[in-house]
Short mmCIF file of C-alpha atoms and ligand atoms in Angstrom, two decimals:
data_model
loop_
_atom_site.label_atom_id
_atom_site.label_comp_id
_atom_site.label_asym_id
_atom_site.label_seq_id
_atom_site.Cartn_x
_atom_site.Cartn_y
_atom_site.Cartn_z
CA MET A 1122 142.18 76.33 105.84
CA HIS A 1123 144.11 73.43 107.21
CA GLU A 1124 147.78 73.42 106.28
CA THR A 1125 148.80 69.90 105.41
CA ARG A 1126 152.05 68.20 104.67
CA ALA A 1127 149.97 65.86 102.53
CA SER A 1128 151.80 63.14 100.75
CA ARG A 1129 149.72 60.37 99.22
CA THR A 1130 146.10 61.50 98.99
CA PRO A 1131 143.39 61.76 96.33
CA SER A 1132 145.02 65.07 95.47
CA SER A 1133 148.35 63.49 94.63
CA PRO A 1134 149.62 64.23 91.12
CA ARG A 1135 148.46 62.13 88.20
CA SER A 1136 149.28 62.64 84.54
CA SER A 1137 149.83 66.07 83.07
CA THR A 1138 149.45 67.46 79.56
CA ARG A 1139 149.72 71.01 78.26
CA ARG A 1140 146.35 72.82 78.33
CA PRO A 1141 145.13 76.04 76.71
CA ARG A 1142 144.06 78.87 79.06
CA LEU A 1143 140.93 77.81 80.87
CA THR A 1144 138.24 79.64 82.80
CA ALA A 1145 135.20 78.45 84.74
CA ARG A 1146 133.07 79.36 81.71
CA THR A 1147 135.11 77.46 79.11
CA ALA A 1148 136.26 74.46 81.12
CA ASP A 1149 134.56 71.07 81.14
CA ARG A 1150 134.46 69.54 84.63
CA HIS A 1151 134.77 65.95 83.33
CA GLU A 1152 137.85 66.85 81.32
CA LEU A 1153 139.43 68.60 84.31
CA TYR A 1154 138.62 65.59 86.51
CA GLN A 1155 140.30 63.19 84.09
CA ILE A 1156 143.41 65.37 83.86
CA ALA A 1157 143.70 65.95 87.59
CA VAL A 1158 142.70 62.58 89.01
CA GLN A 1159 143.10 59.81 86.46
CA ASP A 1160 146.15 58.11 84.96
CA PRO A 1161 144.69 55.07 83.18
CA GLU A 1162 147.92 53.76 81.64
CA THR A 1163 149.69 53.68 85.01
CA ASP A 1164 146.68 52.15 86.75
CA LEU A 1165 146.22 49.45 84.12
CA ALA A 1166 149.93 48.60 84.08
CA PHE A 1167 149.78 47.95 87.83
CA LEU A 1168 146.46 46.06 87.69
CA GLU A 1169 147.60 43.81 84.86
CA LYS A 1170 150.89 43.05 86.62
CA ALA A 1171 149.07 42.17 89.84
CA PHE A 1172 146.64 39.97 87.90
CA ARG A 1173 149.50 38.06 86.26
CA ARG A 1174 151.28 37.69 89.60
CA TRP A 1175 148.32 35.86 91.16
CA ARG A 1176 146.66 34.18 88.15
CA LYS A 1177 149.68 33.33 85.94
CA ARG A 1178 147.86 34.41 82.80
CA ALA A 1179 146.74 37.58 81.03
CA PRO A 1180 143.33 39.17 81.70
CA TYR A 1181 141.14 40.05 78.71
CA HIS A 1182 137.63 40.87 79.85
CA PHE A 1183 137.64 43.95 82.08
CA ARG A 1184 134.84 45.42 84.19
CA GLU A 1185 134.98 48.97 85.53
CA ASP A 1186 132.50 49.64 88.34
CA PHE A 1187 131.57 53.30 89.06
CA CYS A 1188 133.09 53.92 85.62
CA GLY A 1189 132.02 57.58 85.26
CA THR A 1190 133.38 58.66 81.88
CA ALA A 1191 134.83 55.16 81.31
CA LEU A 1192 138.33 56.40 80.61
CA LEU A 1193 139.81 53.23 82.08
CA SER A 1194 137.56 50.95 79.99
CA ALA A 1195 138.42 52.86 76.82
CA THR A 1196 142.14 52.61 77.56
CA TRP A 1197 141.75 48.89 78.23
CA ALA A 1198 139.90 48.19 74.95
CA ALA A 1199 142.53 50.13 73.00
CA LYS A 1200 145.14 47.54 74.03
CA GLY A 1201 144.11 45.06 71.33
CA GLU A 1202 141.42 42.99 69.66
CA LEU A 1203 141.12 40.53 72.52
CA HIS A 1204 140.59 43.26 75.10
CA THR A 1205 136.93 43.89 75.94
CA ALA A 1206 135.39 46.02 78.68
CA GLU A 1207 132.12 46.68 80.47
CA GLY A 1208 131.53 49.82 82.51
CA PHE A 1209 128.79 50.40 85.10
CA ASP A 1210 127.57 53.75 86.36
CA LEU A 1211 124.18 55.13 87.41
CA ASP A 1212 124.73 58.58 85.90
CA GLY A 1213 123.48 58.71 82.30
CA ALA A 1214 124.90 62.16 81.57
CA THR A 1215 128.40 61.15 82.68
CA LEU A 1216 128.22 57.96 80.61
CA ALA A 1217 127.09 60.01 77.59
CA TRP A 1218 130.09 62.32 78.06
CA GLY A 1219 132.35 59.28 78.16
CA ARG A 1220 130.83 57.86 74.97
CA ALA A 1221 131.33 61.17 73.16
CA HIS A 1222 134.82 62.01 74.43
CA ASN A 1223 136.48 58.71 75.26
CA LEU A 1224 134.82 56.05 73.08
CA ARG A 1225 133.85 57.84 69.85
CA PRO A 1226 137.41 59.09 69.10
CA MET A 1227 138.89 55.60 69.46
CA LEU A 1228 140.64 54.12 66.44
CA GLY A 1229 139.25 51.24 64.39
CA ASP A 1230 136.57 49.14 66.07
CA ALA A 1231 137.99 49.50 69.60
CA ALA A 1232 134.89 51.39 70.82
CA SER A 1233 132.70 48.41 69.91
CA ARG A 1234 134.62 46.36 72.46
CA VAL A 1235 133.33 48.60 75.29
CA GLN A 1236 129.79 48.23 76.64
CA LEU A 1237 128.53 50.84 79.05
CA HIS A 1238 125.61 50.04 81.33
CA GLN A 1239 123.58 52.64 83.17
CA ARG A 1240 123.06 50.28 86.06
CA ASP A 1241 123.99 49.76 89.70
CA VAL A 1242 127.39 48.16 90.25
CA ARG A 1243 125.64 45.22 91.91
CA ALA A 1244 124.04 44.28 88.56
CA LYS A 1245 125.32 41.32 86.57
CA GLY A 1246 127.46 41.95 83.51
CA ARG A 1247 127.15 40.41 80.06
CA ARG A 1248 129.85 37.95 81.06
CA PRO A 1249 132.07 37.44 84.09
CA ALA A 1250 135.15 39.66 84.09
CA ASP A 1251 138.72 38.43 84.43
CA LEU A 1252 139.65 41.72 86.06
CA ARG A 1253 137.04 43.84 87.81
CA VAL A 1254 137.93 47.19 89.37
CA ALA A 1255 136.40 49.89 91.56
CA GLN A 1256 138.68 52.94 91.40
CA ASN A 1257 139.01 56.16 93.29
CA PHE A 1258 137.33 54.96 96.47
CA SER A 1259 133.87 55.02 94.87
CA TYR A 1260 132.56 52.06 96.93
CA MET A 1261 132.44 54.49 99.90
CA VAL A 1262 129.03 55.46 98.49
CA PHE A 1263 127.72 52.36 100.29
CA LYS A 1264 127.06 53.51 103.84
CA GLU A 1265 125.58 50.38 105.34
CA ARG A 1266 127.73 47.34 106.00
CA ALA A 1267 125.04 45.10 104.45
CA GLU A 1268 125.09 47.16 101.22
CA LEU A 1269 128.86 47.03 100.86
CA LEU A 1270 128.83 43.30 101.58
CA GLU A 1271 126.11 42.82 98.96
CA TYR A 1272 128.29 44.66 96.44
CA PHE A 1273 131.36 42.56 97.27
CA ARG A 1274 129.24 39.38 97.05
CA ALA A 1275 127.96 40.44 93.64
CA ALA A 1276 131.55 41.16 92.55
CA HIS A 1277 132.65 37.71 93.72
CA ARG A 1278 129.73 35.94 92.04
CA ASP A 1279 130.08 37.68 88.69
CA LEU A 1280 133.81 37.17 88.25
CA ALA A 1281 135.67 34.61 86.12
CA ARG A 1282 136.56 31.40 87.98
CA ASP A 1283 140.12 32.65 88.41
CA GLY A 1284 139.26 36.34 88.35
CA VAL A 1285 140.58 39.27 90.36
CA PHE A 1286 138.65 42.13 91.96
CA ALA A 1287 140.75 45.23 92.63
CA LEU A 1288 139.82 48.32 94.61
CA ASP A 1289 141.77 51.18 96.08
CA HIS A 1290 141.67 52.62 99.59
CA TYR A 1291 142.59 56.04 100.92
CA GLY A 1292 144.07 56.04 104.39
CA GLY A 1293 146.81 57.62 106.46
CA LEU A 1294 146.82 60.07 109.32
CA GLU A 1295 145.04 62.88 107.44
CA ALA A 1296 142.46 60.85 105.54
CA THR A 1297 139.75 61.55 108.08
CA GLU A 1298 140.71 65.14 108.89
CA GLU A 1299 138.54 67.98 107.69
CA LEU A 1300 140.92 69.79 105.34
CA THR A 1301 141.32 71.33 101.90
CA GLU A 1302 144.27 70.70 99.61
CA THR A 1303 145.13 72.31 96.31
CA ARG A 1304 147.40 71.16 93.53
CA ARG A 1305 148.51 72.93 90.36
CA CYS A 1306 147.55 71.24 87.10
CA PRO A 1307 148.24 72.55 83.59
CA GLY A 1308 145.94 75.60 83.26
CA PHE A 1309 144.00 75.19 86.51
CA THR A 1310 144.20 74.36 90.19
CA TYR A 1311 142.61 71.21 91.53
CA VAL A 1312 140.90 71.53 94.91
CA TRP A 1313 140.26 68.49 97.12
CA GLU A 1314 138.05 69.20 100.12
CA GLN A 1315 137.46 66.78 102.96
CA ALA A 1316 134.50 68.80 104.23
CA LYS A 1317 133.04 66.56 106.91
CA TYR A 1318 134.01 63.51 108.91
CA LEU A 1319 131.99 62.22 111.84
CA PRO A 1320 133.88 59.53 113.76
CA GLY A 1321 130.75 58.09 115.35
CA THR A 1322 129.05 57.24 112.06
CA GLY A 1323 131.90 57.38 109.56
CA GLU A 1324 129.97 60.02 107.58
CA TYR A 1325 132.51 61.50 105.19
CA VAL A 1326 131.69 64.25 102.68
CA CYS A 1327 134.27 65.29 100.11
CA HIS A 1328 134.21 67.70 97.16
CA ILE A 1329 136.34 68.37 94.11
CA GLY A 1330 136.58 71.89 92.74
CA PHE A 1331 138.67 73.80 90.19
CA LYS A 1332 140.17 77.30 90.19
CA PHE A 1333 141.47 79.21 87.20
CA ARG A 1334 144.12 81.84 86.57
CA ASP A 1335 141.52 84.53 85.78
CA GLY A 1336 140.16 84.19 89.32
CA SER A 1337 137.07 82.20 88.31
CA ALA A 1338 136.24 78.86 89.91
CA ILE A 1339 133.99 75.82 89.63
CA LYS A 1340 133.30 75.24 93.31
CA ARG A 1341 132.29 71.78 94.40
CA ALA A 1342 132.11 70.47 90.83
CA PHE A 1343 131.77 66.96 92.26
CA THR A 1344 130.41 66.00 95.68
CA TYR A 1345 130.86 62.63 97.33
CA PRO A 1346 128.56 61.81 100.23
CA TRP A 1347 130.48 58.81 101.53
CA ARG A 1348 131.07 56.67 104.56
CA TYR A 1349 134.73 56.26 105.44
CA TRP A 1350 135.72 52.61 105.52
CA HIS A 1351 138.92 51.40 107.15
CA LEU A 1352 141.29 49.10 105.30
CA THR A 1353 140.80 46.32 107.81
CA GLU A 1354 137.00 46.56 107.48
CA LEU A 1355 137.31 46.17 103.71
CA GLN A 1356 139.52 43.11 104.06
CA ASP A 1357 137.06 41.49 106.48
CA LEU A 1358 134.13 42.21 104.16
CA LEU A 1359 135.92 40.85 101.09
CA HIS A 1360 136.68 37.60 102.93
CA GLU A 1361 133.10 37.43 104.14
CA ALA A 1362 131.92 37.90 100.54
CA GLY A 1363 133.84 34.76 99.56
CA PHE A 1364 137.25 35.93 98.33
CA ASP A 1365 139.98 33.45 99.25
CA ASP A 1366 142.77 35.99 99.60
CA VAL A 1367 143.12 39.75 99.74
CA HIS A 1368 146.59 41.04 98.89
CA LEU A 1369 147.58 44.58 99.91
CA TYR A 1370 149.83 46.79 97.83
CA PHE A 1371 150.90 50.06 99.47
CA GLU A 1372 151.99 53.05 97.43
CA GLN A 1373 155.60 54.00 98.05
CA GLY A 1374 156.77 57.54 98.73
CA ASP A 1375 159.75 59.64 97.79
CA GLU A 1376 161.94 61.37 100.40
CA ASP A 1377 159.25 64.04 100.93
CA ASP A 1378 156.60 61.34 101.44
CA GLN A 1379 154.94 62.18 98.11
CA GLY A 1380 153.39 59.10 96.53
CA ASN A 1381 155.53 57.92 93.61
CA GLY A 1382 152.95 55.74 91.87
CA GLU A 1383 154.77 52.52 92.75
CA PHE A 1384 152.72 49.95 94.68
CA LEU A 1385 154.48 47.21 96.63
CA LEU A 1386 153.04 43.99 97.98
CA ASP A 1387 153.09 44.52 101.74
CA PRO A 1388 150.62 42.47 103.83
CA GLU A 1389 151.10 44.53 107.01
CA GLY A 1390 151.60 48.00 105.56
CA ARG A 1391 155.07 48.40 107.04
CA THR A 1392 156.30 50.37 104.00
CA SER A 1393 153.57 53.01 104.45
CA ARG A 1394 155.47 54.53 107.40
CA ASN A 1395 152.09 55.66 108.75
CA CYS A 1396 152.30 58.87 106.73
CA ALA A 1397 149.69 61.57 106.09
CA GLY A 1398 147.93 60.08 103.08
CA ILE A 1399 148.31 56.53 101.89
CA VAL A 1400 146.74 54.88 98.87
CA THR A 1401 146.53 51.10 98.99
CA TYR A 1402 145.28 48.61 96.42
CA LEU A 1403 143.34 45.59 97.62
CA ILE A 1404 143.72 42.72 95.18
CA ALA A 1405 141.01 40.19 96.01
CA VAL A 1406 141.38 36.77 94.40
CA LYS A 1407 138.75 34.10 94.08
C1 LIG B 1624 134.26 59.09 92.13
S1 LIG B 1624 133.33 58.81 90.64
C2 LIG B 1624 134.42 57.62 89.92
C3 LIG B 1624 134.87 57.93 88.54
C4 LIG B 1624 135.93 56.99 87.97
N1 LIG B 1624 135.58 55.60 88.18
C5 LIG B 1624 137.29 57.20 88.59
O1 LIG B 1624 137.97 56.23 88.92
O2 LIG B 1624 137.74 58.32 88.74
C6 LIG B 1624 131.98 57.86 91.26
C7 LIG B 1624 130.94 57.41 90.20
O3 LIG B 1624 130.14 56.39 90.80
C8 LIG B 1624 128.82 56.47 90.29
N2 LIG B 1624 127.94 55.72 91.22
C9 LIG B 1624 127.60 56.03 92.49
N3 LIG B 1624 126.87 55.03 93.05
C10 LIG B 1624 126.75 54.05 92.10
C11 LIG B 1624 126.14 52.77 92.09
N4 LIG B 1624 125.51 52.27 93.16
N5 LIG B 1624 126.23 52.03 90.97
C12 LIG B 1624 126.87 52.52 89.86
N6 LIG B 1624 127.49 53.73 89.84
C13 LIG B 1624 127.43 54.48 90.93
C14 LIG B 1624 128.57 57.96 90.18
O4 LIG B 1624 127.55 58.23 89.23
C15 LIG B 1624 129.96 58.47 89.75
O5 LIG B 1624 130.04 58.60 88.34
#
């Protein structure tokens, strides 16, 4: 296994809560994913701040593409009565899990402000979003340039007149290396595997797995057959799709080059210091 001095990668720490003892038999892969990978409050705080910076107003209607369990949409709708959300994902079982575990337990009528669609992200929403997001590099599922452009065009078209489209990018020196990284989470170990990267085609296959203290494991609980897209390619495609400006925010690191969750506006990426793993937000404005 590759030894990495990984800093900011998809295996960087997110939120943590105390968990009971888990095993491969008792654990729920969606729950483990949310604990290990997602931090909706932090993400939404950044996204809302960036929206206000460029649009000088608050966003209310939110769209989460590739929403999976819709944790972000649920967290958005919980903010208040004016906050509404639409989530799009092709996987009915994952959406059902999200309805049961993230929407149903919501207080008051907050769940009624979230609409989940089992549809392709290129489909039109009920109404144009103020803030539309594609998190955790999910757009890498589009392997042809024409497909990704079609998605970005659809995002541009179905966005409020002064809307913002936000997506994240994973880069840095180790992003395209074949490697496996592990990280301790409460009650389990998260495993991020960059299993395959072919520089000639960009083919990029990654897996997420989980290991438990009793020695059991859920190997390759999630598999992502992706194409690796470079940050500059994404910027070009977003402009081509009609976005007026694309603003880059690079995650900052601590002294050990671990990502600290703080994203700074940095058009040239000078603050990234070209380190091992770098997460960048692209904030595309209409
Ligand atoms: C990496 S998960 C993202 C989960 C969540 N959004 C997050 O930020 O962690 C990718 C999701 O994209 C969905 N997906 C893949 N291709 C899609 C498409 N063309 N349209 C809608 N959803 C798609 C998959 O079903 C899967 O749930």
